[in-house]
XYZ file of N, CA, C and O in Angstrom:
688
model
N 130.937 145.678 172.948
C 132.150 145.511 173.027
C 133.397 145.738 172.261
O 132.702 145.862 170.405
N 134.446 146.179 172.178
C 135.564 147.196 171.000
C 136.401 145.352 170.888
O 136.668 144.869 171.491
N 136.718 145.812 169.587
C 137.608 144.529 169.308
C 139.668 144.983 169.610
O 139.709 146.076 169.456
N 139.992 144.387 169.926
C 141.127 144.605 170.260
C 141.922 144.777 168.694
O 142.823 145.620 168.922
N 141.177 143.397 168.009
C 142.053 143.570 166.374
C 141.281 143.421 165.435
O 140.605 142.543 165.867
N 141.270 143.883 164.599
C 139.867 143.424 163.648
C 140.287 142.356 163.207
O 141.614 141.766 162.971
N 139.322 141.408 162.453
C 139.055 139.889 162.103
C 140.472 139.742 161.403
O 140.739 138.694 160.987
N 140.034 140.645 159.936
C 140.819 140.612 158.903
C 142.818 140.509 159.670
O 143.157 140.149 158.884
N 143.033 141.519 160.232
C 144.658 141.765 160.482
C 144.730 140.312 161.771
O 146.171 140.018 160.936
N 143.894 139.967 161.927
C 143.778 138.462 162.633
C 144.329 137.064 161.579
O 144.902 136.602 161.529
N 143.762 137.255 160.289
C 143.299 136.310 159.317
C 144.659 136.160 158.876
O 145.194 135.270 158.032
N 145.259 137.238 158.716
C 146.913 137.250 158.263
C 147.925 137.005 158.850
O 148.972 136.678 158.159
N 147.855 136.287 159.994
C 148.423 135.802 160.915
C 148.402 134.420 161.337
O 149.046 133.525 161.958
N 147.706 133.776 160.079
C 147.126 132.373 160.278
C 147.852 132.015 159.199
O 147.418 132.570 157.932
N 148.647 130.796 159.534
C 149.374 130.216 158.463
C 148.936 128.934 158.260
O 148.509 128.167 159.173
N 149.087 128.223 156.993
C 149.102 126.796 156.634
C 150.221 126.076 157.096
O 151.261 126.523 155.993
N 150.581 125.267 158.289
C 151.934 124.297 158.032
C 151.385 123.193 158.423
O 150.605 122.528 159.240
N 151.855 122.007 158.020
C 152.031 120.426 158.424
C 150.293 120.079 158.302
O 150.095 119.498 158.935
N 150.051 120.915 156.915
C 148.708 120.563 156.957
C 147.259 121.293 158.149
O 146.238 120.690 157.950
N 147.552 122.052 158.903
C 146.998 123.040 159.882
C 147.505 124.186 159.403
O 148.074 124.856 159.306
N 145.405 125.414 160.257
C 145.989 126.312 160.190
C 146.499 126.727 161.439
O 145.630 126.353 162.564
N 147.713 127.313 161.925
C 148.029 128.031 162.640
C 148.508 129.217 163.258
O 148.539 129.920 161.875
N 148.560 129.616 164.069
C 149.385 130.974 164.410
C 150.263 130.725 165.105
O 150.759 129.872 166.141
N 151.816 131.582 165.261
C 152.904 131.553 165.958
C 152.465 132.234 167.235
O 152.195 133.095 167.035
N 154.045 131.228 167.914
C 153.715 132.304 169.542
C 154.306 134.341 168.731
O 153.675 133.981 169.934
N 155.302 134.431 168.181
C 155.725 136.175 168.347
C 153.934 136.311 167.656
O 153.781 137.634 168.803
N 153.706 136.071 167.109
C 151.941 136.693 166.704
C 151.643 136.727 167.791
O 151.031 137.946 167.992
N 151.160 135.746 168.171
C 150.468 135.717 169.499
C 150.980 136.587 170.666
O 149.708 136.711 171.633
N 152.005 135.650 170.975
C 152.370 137.280 172.554
C 152.059 138.882 171.808
O 151.871 139.789 172.752
N 151.874 139.212 170.620
C 152.001 140.259 170.369
C 150.573 140.757 170.353
O 150.318 141.828 170.920
N 149.547 140.040 169.821
C 148.492 140.294 169.900
C 148.156 140.027 171.675
O 147.116 140.685 172.038
N 147.629 139.410 172.722
C 148.486 139.215 173.660
C 148.636 140.119 174.740
O 148.349 141.064 176.226
N 149.727 141.114 174.185
C 150.581 142.011 174.474
C 151.205 141.745 175.848
O 151.387 142.339 176.506
N 152.088 140.517 175.496
C 153.125 139.866 176.358
C 154.216 139.774 175.378
O 154.136 139.177 174.074
N 155.395 139.533 176.010
C 156.824 139.422 175.707
C 156.821 137.406 175.014
O 155.577 137.051 175.865
N 157.432 137.584 173.918
C 157.107 136.365 173.785
C 157.535 134.946 174.378
O 157.123 133.579 174.780
N 158.748 135.591 174.934
C 159.273 134.848 176.041
C 158.278 134.135 177.149
O 158.373 133.027 177.900
N 157.640 135.461 177.271
C 156.804 135.005 178.807
C 155.429 134.113 177.960
O 154.831 133.070 179.198
N 155.152 134.550 176.888
C 154.099 133.107 176.760
C 154.421 132.015 176.319
O 154.359 130.772 177.239
N 155.911 132.012 175.659
C 156.377 130.541 175.634
C 156.835 129.614 177.462
O 156.573 128.413 177.406
N 156.812 130.593 178.032
C 157.198 130.033 179.979
C 155.809 129.402 180.061
O 155.842 128.430 180.716
N 155.000 130.696 180.083
C 153.459 129.913 180.686
C 153.082 128.151 179.713
O 152.441 127.789 180.134
N 153.540 128.886 178.560
C 153.164 127.074 177.783
C 153.650 126.334 178.751
O 153.865 125.083 178.341
N 155.120 126.272 178.649
C 155.737 124.962 179.187
C 155.948 125.057 180.744
O 155.344 123.760 180.638
N 155.264 126.139 181.446
C 154.763 125.698 182.526
C 153.493 124.715 182.520
O 153.061 124.152 183.729
N 152.778 124.631 181.310
C 151.646 123.534 181.299
C 151.384 123.322 180.382
O 150.116 122.950 179.578
N 152.572 122.741 179.944
C 152.584 121.620 178.785
C 151.434 120.608 178.242
O 151.843 120.189 177.332
N 151.289 119.839 179.603
C 150.029 119.131 179.466
C 148.816 119.222 178.701
O 148.122 118.690 177.802
N 149.038 120.467 178.813
C 147.525 121.512 178.073
C 147.827 121.295 176.476
O 147.013 121.461 175.983
N 149.248 121.152 176.004
C 149.550 121.345 174.881
C 150.341 120.514 173.511
O 151.430 120.097 173.735
N 148.912 119.276 173.826
C 149.402 118.042 173.107
C 150.176 118.172 171.371
O 149.817 119.604 170.743
N 150.773 117.571 170.911
C 151.388 118.170 169.610
C 150.399 118.131 168.555
O 150.446 118.932 167.538
N 148.951 117.993 168.376
C 147.896 118.416 167.912
C 147.247 119.786 167.878
O 146.685 120.520 167.530
N 147.790 120.349 168.948
C 147.416 121.875 169.842
C 148.971 122.704 169.483
O 148.750 123.921 169.373
N 150.124 122.131 169.449
C 150.945 123.114 169.759
C 152.057 122.227 169.021
O 152.266 120.949 169.163
N 152.950 123.066 168.188
C 154.672 122.507 167.429
C 155.284 123.245 167.643
O 155.563 124.367 167.212
N 156.807 122.675 167.789
C 157.666 123.872 167.064
C 158.461 123.882 165.939
O 158.194 122.853 165.578
N 158.256 124.930 165.387
C 158.759 124.950 163.992
C 159.832 124.215 163.502
O 160.861 124.874 164.622
N 160.180 123.438 163.072
C 161.317 122.677 162.473
C 162.697 124.305 161.950
O 162.180 125.053 161.419
N 163.942 123.558 161.380
C 164.758 125.076 160.825
C 164.400 125.427 159.662
O 164.467 126.278 159.146
N 163.857 124.428 158.558
C 163.448 124.163 157.748
C 162.423 125.567 157.169
O 162.232 125.883 156.720
N 161.663 124.661 158.611
C 159.881 125.824 158.249
C 160.553 127.257 158.535
O 159.389 127.752 157.930
N 161.178 127.116 159.375
C 161.164 129.009 159.766
C 161.567 129.160 158.706
O 161.442 130.731 158.514
N 162.998 128.984 158.185
C 163.707 129.595 156.901
C 162.826 129.871 155.963
O 162.448 131.526 155.593
N 162.092 128.546 155.514
C 161.029 129.502 154.966
C 159.844 130.706 155.233
O 159.515 131.341 154.338
N 159.528 130.154 156.611
C 158.351 131.688 156.857
C 158.881 132.812 157.312
O 158.595 133.595 156.340
N 160.755 132.815 157.360
C 160.924 133.819 157.322
C 160.897 134.061 156.160
O 161.023 136.057 155.876
N 161.322 133.938 154.607
C 161.673 134.393 153.800
C 160.107 134.765 152.780
O 159.781 135.750 152.486
N 159.395 134.011 153.290
C 158.135 134.496 153.037
C 157.375 135.790 153.719
O 156.708 136.603 152.816
N 157.341 135.723 154.873
C 157.079 137.087 155.536
C 158.086 138.061 155.887
O 157.539 139.150 156.294
N 159.292 137.527 155.612
C 160.082 138.680 155.634
C 159.625 139.380 157.044
O 159.685 141.132 156.892
N 159.750 138.837 158.269
C 159.318 139.261 159.571
C 161.516 140.048 160.445
O 161.855 139.800 160.155
N 160.996 141.780 160.208
C 162.480 142.286 160.944
C 162.543 141.981 162.683
O 163.553 141.723 162.958
N 161.057 141.625 162.640
C 161.485 141.326 164.548
C 162.141 140.090 164.792
O 162.305 139.747 165.536
N 162.348 138.923 163.515
C 163.208 137.886 163.915
C 164.637 138.045 164.139
O 165.216 137.071 165.149
N 165.344 138.969 163.749
C 166.545 138.791 163.811
C 167.143 137.585 163.802
O 166.968 137.143 163.633
N 169.027 138.538 164.048
C 169.738 137.622 163.538
C 170.275 136.857 165.029
O 170.431 135.721 165.041
N 169.417 137.054 166.424
C 169.813 136.808 167.148
C 168.705 135.671 168.306
O 168.931 135.252 169.158
N 167.902 135.209 167.053
C 166.802 134.227 167.584
C 167.319 132.833 168.207
O 168.575 131.858 167.192
N 167.255 132.282 169.282
C 167.392 131.110 169.773
C 166.803 129.531 169.414
O 167.856 128.680 168.966
N 166.040 130.408 169.438
C 164.903 128.612 169.381
C 163.815 129.310 168.034
O 163.391 130.488 168.052
N 163.404 127.958 167.502
C 162.568 128.321 166.653
C 160.979 128.088 166.967
O 160.941 127.845 168.110
N 160.035 129.331 166.337
C 158.730 129.768 166.784
C 157.917 128.769 166.873
O 158.042 127.687 166.547
N 157.343 128.522 167.952
C 155.747 127.463 168.162
C 155.011 127.866 167.464
O 154.688 128.841 167.065
N 153.866 126.497 166.975
C 153.078 127.062 166.236
C 151.920 126.070 167.242
O 151.678 125.389 167.837
N 150.675 127.757 166.895
C 149.265 126.977 167.730
C 148.346 126.797 166.876
O 148.031 127.295 165.761
N 147.878 125.828 167.004
C 146.560 125.011 166.136
C 145.346 126.109 166.702
O 145.607 126.756 167.750
N 144.367 125.518 166.263
C 143.039 126.607 166.642
C 142.579 126.022 168.063
O 142.390 126.764 168.646
N 142.927 124.245 168.795
C 143.127 124.144 169.859
C 143.697 124.511 170.793
O 143.513 124.858 171.939
N 144.792 124.856 169.974
C 146.263 124.822 171.113
C 146.249 126.484 171.369
O 145.836 126.744 172.835
N 144.955 127.633 170.568
C 144.849 128.898 171.110
C 144.246 129.196 172.346
O 144.218 129.795 172.926
N 143.483 128.572 171.786
C 142.095 127.826 172.431
C 142.301 127.762 174.098
O 142.123 128.015 175.480
N 143.523 126.937 173.740
C 144.210 126.223 175.464
C 144.540 127.532 175.639
O 144.957 127.605 177.477
N 145.335 128.577 175.280
C 145.860 129.837 175.631
C 145.037 130.360 176.399
O 145.904 130.948 177.803
N 144.384 130.425 176.464
C 143.433 131.562 177.273
C 143.219 130.938 178.931
O 143.054 131.478 179.580
N 143.473 129.674 178.881
C 143.439 129.165 179.939
C 144.272 129.452 180.455
O 144.725 129.401 182.419
N 146.026 129.302 180.503
C 146.989 130.072 180.729
C 147.160 130.912 180.832
O 148.496 130.965 181.806
N 147.204 132.260 179.965
C 147.361 133.599 180.328
C 146.205 133.890 180.991
O 144.891 134.118 179.996
N 146.297 134.270 182.522
C 144.931 135.372 182.802
C 145.102 136.813 183.189
O 146.000 136.998 183.654
N 144.256 137.012 181.921
C 144.298 138.526 181.703
C 142.696 138.822 180.883
O 142.505 137.839 179.932
N 142.264 139.637 181.409
C 141.045 140.524 180.406
C 141.174 140.242 178.956
O 140.654 139.915 177.808
N 142.462 140.641 179.096
C 142.959 141.036 177.453
C 143.159 139.662 176.374
O 142.679 139.552 175.542
N 143.293 138.587 177.083
C 143.686 137.346 176.406
C 142.476 136.815 176.392
O 142.930 136.081 175.770
N 141.495 136.931 177.032
C 139.956 136.418 176.882
C 139.443 136.925 175.883
O 139.026 136.975 174.610
N 139.584 138.776 175.624
C 139.211 139.398 174.441
C 139.525 138.794 172.791
O 139.305 138.802 172.221
N 141.536 138.470 173.126
C 142.086 138.347 171.691
C 141.679 136.791 171.194
O 141.471 136.923 170.446
N 141.437 136.291 172.470
C 141.324 135.001 172.069
C 139.765 134.346 171.691
O 139.457 133.784 170.110
N 139.101 135.728 171.792
C 137.489 135.672 171.099
C 137.476 135.934 169.444
O 136.882 135.641 168.619
N 138.415 137.164 169.381
C 138.738 137.416 168.631
C 139.252 136.298 167.318
O 139.270 136.564 166.001
N 140.038 135.491 167.503
C 141.327 134.941 167.646
C 140.292 133.885 166.731
O 139.820 132.939 165.581
N 139.234 132.768 167.660
C 138.335 132.229 167.340
C 137.450 132.633 166.192
O 137.174 131.893 164.813
N 137.101 133.273 165.866
C 136.296 134.367 165.214
C 136.792 134.423 163.457
O 136.220 133.965 162.899
N 138.178 134.686 163.771
C 138.970 134.213 162.544
C 139.252 133.464 161.789
O 138.960 132.899 160.943
N 138.940 132.475 163.235
C 139.338 130.583 162.539
C 138.192 130.592 161.894
O 138.679 129.972 160.563
N 137.143 130.985 162.510
C 135.781 130.846 161.840
C 135.205 131.021 160.260
O 135.079 130.460 160.067
N 135.943 132.500 160.406
C 135.767 133.191 159.752
C 136.405 132.440 158.061
O 135.989 132.021 157.011
N 137.535 132.014 158.520
C 138.018 131.524 157.585
C 138.152 129.948 157.409
O 137.734 129.879 155.938
N 137.552 129.298 158.071
C 137.067 128.206 157.690
C 136.095 128.216 156.527
O 135.695 127.265 155.752
N 134.859 129.270 157.226
C 133.713 129.403 156.010
C 134.262 129.841 154.229
O 133.487 129.496 153.288
N 135.021 130.559 154.527
C 136.270 131.403 153.266
C 136.762 129.732 152.754
O 135.763 129.582 151.303
N 137.264 129.358 153.386
C 137.666 127.891 152.491
C 136.544 126.479 152.029
O 136.988 126.307 150.848
N 135.366 127.028 152.570
C 134.384 126.085 152.365
C 134.002 126.477 151.510
O 133.390 125.924 150.406
N 133.614 127.997 151.118
C 133.217 128.610 149.777
C 134.125 128.357 148.797
O 133.108 127.929 147.705
N 135.405 128.780 148.864
C 135.890 128.260 147.738
C 136.017 127.167 147.449
O 135.802 126.714 146.346
N 135.840 125.899 148.346
C 135.764 124.617 147.746
C 134.871 123.860 146.954
O 134.395 124.114 146.088
N 133.759 124.730 147.352
C 132.641 124.505 147.171
C 132.307 125.067 145.509
O 132.004 124.644 144.737
N 133.307 126.615 145.447
C 132.848 127.077 143.925
C 133.904 126.252 143.415
O 133.616 125.531 142.109
N 134.883 126.043 143.426
C 136.072 124.917 142.903
C 135.176 123.662 142.224
O 135.443 123.429 141.182
N 134.176 123.038 142.773
C 133.609 122.152 142.890
C 132.303 122.063 141.783
O 132.442 121.436 140.344
N 132.049 123.296 141.835
C 131.307 123.550 140.774
C 131.620 124.043 139.549
O 131.297 123.770 138.248
N 132.537 124.584 139.509
C 133.701 125.101 138.574
C 134.233 123.521 137.277
O 133.937 123.957 136.550
N 134.565 122.527 138.078
C 134.843 121.592 137.841
C 133.786 120.723 136.960
O 133.510 120.176 136.217
N 132.734 121.163 137.535
C 131.075 120.650 137.035
C 130.687 120.891 135.863
O 130.411 120.502 134.567
N 131.369 122.209 135.852
C 130.900 123.227 134.777
C 131.302 122.764 133.429
O 131.524 122.732 132.185
N 133.180 122.723 133.524
C 134.060 122.344 132.978
C 134.112 120.690 132.236
O 133.813 120.497 130.909
N 133.040 119.775 133.029
C 132.801 119.050 132.989
C 131.591 118.702 131.927
O 131.951 117.953 130.730
N 130.869 119.517 131.826
C 129.695 119.455 131.018
C 130.360 120.249 129.814
O 129.599 119.799 129.014
N 130.663 121.039 129.817
C 131.450 121.811 129.204
C 132.385 121.085 127.727
O 131.836 120.983 126.605
N 132.895 120.271 128.304
C 133.912 119.235 127.447
C 133.130 118.550 126.644
O 133.118 118.249 125.971
N 131.965 118.013 127.185
C 130.549 116.998 127.051
C 130.111 117.838 126.169
O 130.447 117.416 124.828
N 129.971 119.112 125.895
C 129.246 119.285 124.805
C 129.602 120.206 124.271
O 129.420 120.362 123.020
N 131.381 120.120 124.118
C 132.291 120.359 123.226
C 132.243 119.529 122.434
O 132.294 120.087 120.824
N 132.806 118.314 122.915
C 132.723 117.226 122.052
C 131.458 117.180 121.113
O 131.686 116.458 119.615
N 129.983 116.747 121.628
C 128.478 117.085 121.235
C 128.955 118.063 119.685
O 128.206 117.716 118.349
N 129.575 119.020 119.836
C 129.363 120.363 119.154
C 130.320 120.170 117.988
O 129.729 120.038 116.677
N 131.647 119.557 118.393
C 132.319 119.044 116.980
C 131.824 118.349 116.210
O 131.807 118.190 115.496
N 130.672 117.396 116.983
C 130.408 115.817 116.068
C 129.369 116.696 115.353
O 128.865 115.759 113.961
N 128.830 117.666 115.700
C 127.855 118.060 114.643
C 127.960 119.105 113.270
O 128.377 119.223 112.515
N 128.973 119.580 113.965
C 129.691 120.793 112.881
C 130.609 119.502 111.887
O 130.553 119.820 110.673
N 131.350 118.723 112.402
C 131.704 117.611 111.647
C 130.434 117.194 110.688
O 130.293 116.626 109.332
N 129.562 116.667 111.014
C 127.812 115.913 110.064
C 127.950 116.733 108.999
O 127.326 116.470 107.932
N 127.700 118.288 109.490
C 127.544 119.618 108.692
C 128.726 119.544 107.583
O 127.866 119.650 106.442
N 129.492 119.365 107.670
C 130.705 119.736 107.046
C 130.278 118.554 105.857
O 130.642 118.448 104.410
N 129.914 117.006 106.720
C 130.092 116.272 105.336
C 129.196 116.450 104.278
O 129.030 115.859 103.579
N 127.722 117.237 105.005
C 126.573 116.700 104.611
C 127.012 118.151 102.996
O 126.503 118.327 102.371
N 128.150 119.098 103.836
C 127.822 120.717 102.521
C 129.088 119.806 101.718
O 128.951 120.545 100.537
N 129.744 118.759 102.020
C 130.965 117.898 100.641
C 130.281 117.773 99.755
O 129.175 116.989 99.849
N 130.857 118.049 98.288
C 129.870 117.177 97.509
C 130.413 115.974 97.616
O 131.522 115.249 97.912
N 128.888 114.991 97.073
C 129.687 113.460 97.219
C 130.608 112.867 96.570
O 131.058 113.610 95.020
N 131.170 112.349 96.989
C 132.039 111.708 95.647
C 132.019 110.959 94.210
O 130.791 110.299 94.778
N 133.063 111.074 93.417
C 132.567 110.591 92.564
C 132.554 109.149 92.396
O 133.882 109.158 92.981
N 131.469 109.046 91.271
C 131.568 107.475 91.442
C 132.769 106.917 90.740
O 133.270 107.748 89.709
N 133.550 105.784 90.589
C 134.644 105.751 89.669
C 133.878 105.047 88.271
O 133.072 104.723 88.385
N 135.041 106.237 87.343
C 134.331 105.946 86.096
C 134.637 104.786 85.343
O 135.412 104.205 85.785
N 133.604 104.003 84.889
C 133.645 102.815 84.358
C 134.333 103.025 82.481
O 133.173 103.574 82.017
N 134.856 102.085 82.141
C 135.332 102.395 80.723
C 134.328 101.585 79.816
O 134.117 100.035 80.461
N 133.845 102.092 79.211
C 133.106 101.215 78.088
C 134.182 100.808 76.891
O 134.842 101.428 76.431
N 133.646 99.483 76.624
C 134.766 99.061 75.651
C 135.058 98.262 76.285
O 135.464 97.073 77.063
N 135.774 97.610 75.542
C 137.260 96.132 75.497
C 138.370 96.659 76.240
O 138.985 97.398 75.563
N 138.871 95.569 76.642
C 140.151 95.754 77.112
C 141.305 95.120 75.968
O 140.913 94.210 75.835
N 142.222 96.016 75.876
C 143.159 95.181 74.903
C 144.253 95.019 76.047
O 144.579 94.975 76.788
N 144.639 93.099 75.565
C 146.074 92.991 76.094
C 146.853 92.884 75.411
O 147.099 92.653 74.426
């Protein structure tokens, strides 16, 4: 089986928005080899299959931020509506409304990209936790080492001279 697109190329089309990993309608349309308008039409015809946790439309602020981040030339100035963002479940649902062999193959590749991304994020999370634990241990050891150095310094410094007592009588 040949791949429609390398998983790495698909991963670059997965964005993090509203606390979720999503893909945009225009990127998905390109992958499926259909115009964005056709993809959106199929979604609207089957809107019951796409609840809010499967798909949402970007608001103006999100669109503006995304445009500046990824500098898409194809968005142009004539875009009427903000793009749709599909979660992993929404992408899976798309294969049911886009009836083509390409759609099935693309969905398999996309699902693999989401899985790989999840594995990478999990690995990064584990590494970050291990690093924090190491930092905590180092901090404790640093304090202990500092205490040892302080004790050594005190041992190395000459003892304080006892106060000299005057011998004789005090004159008043």
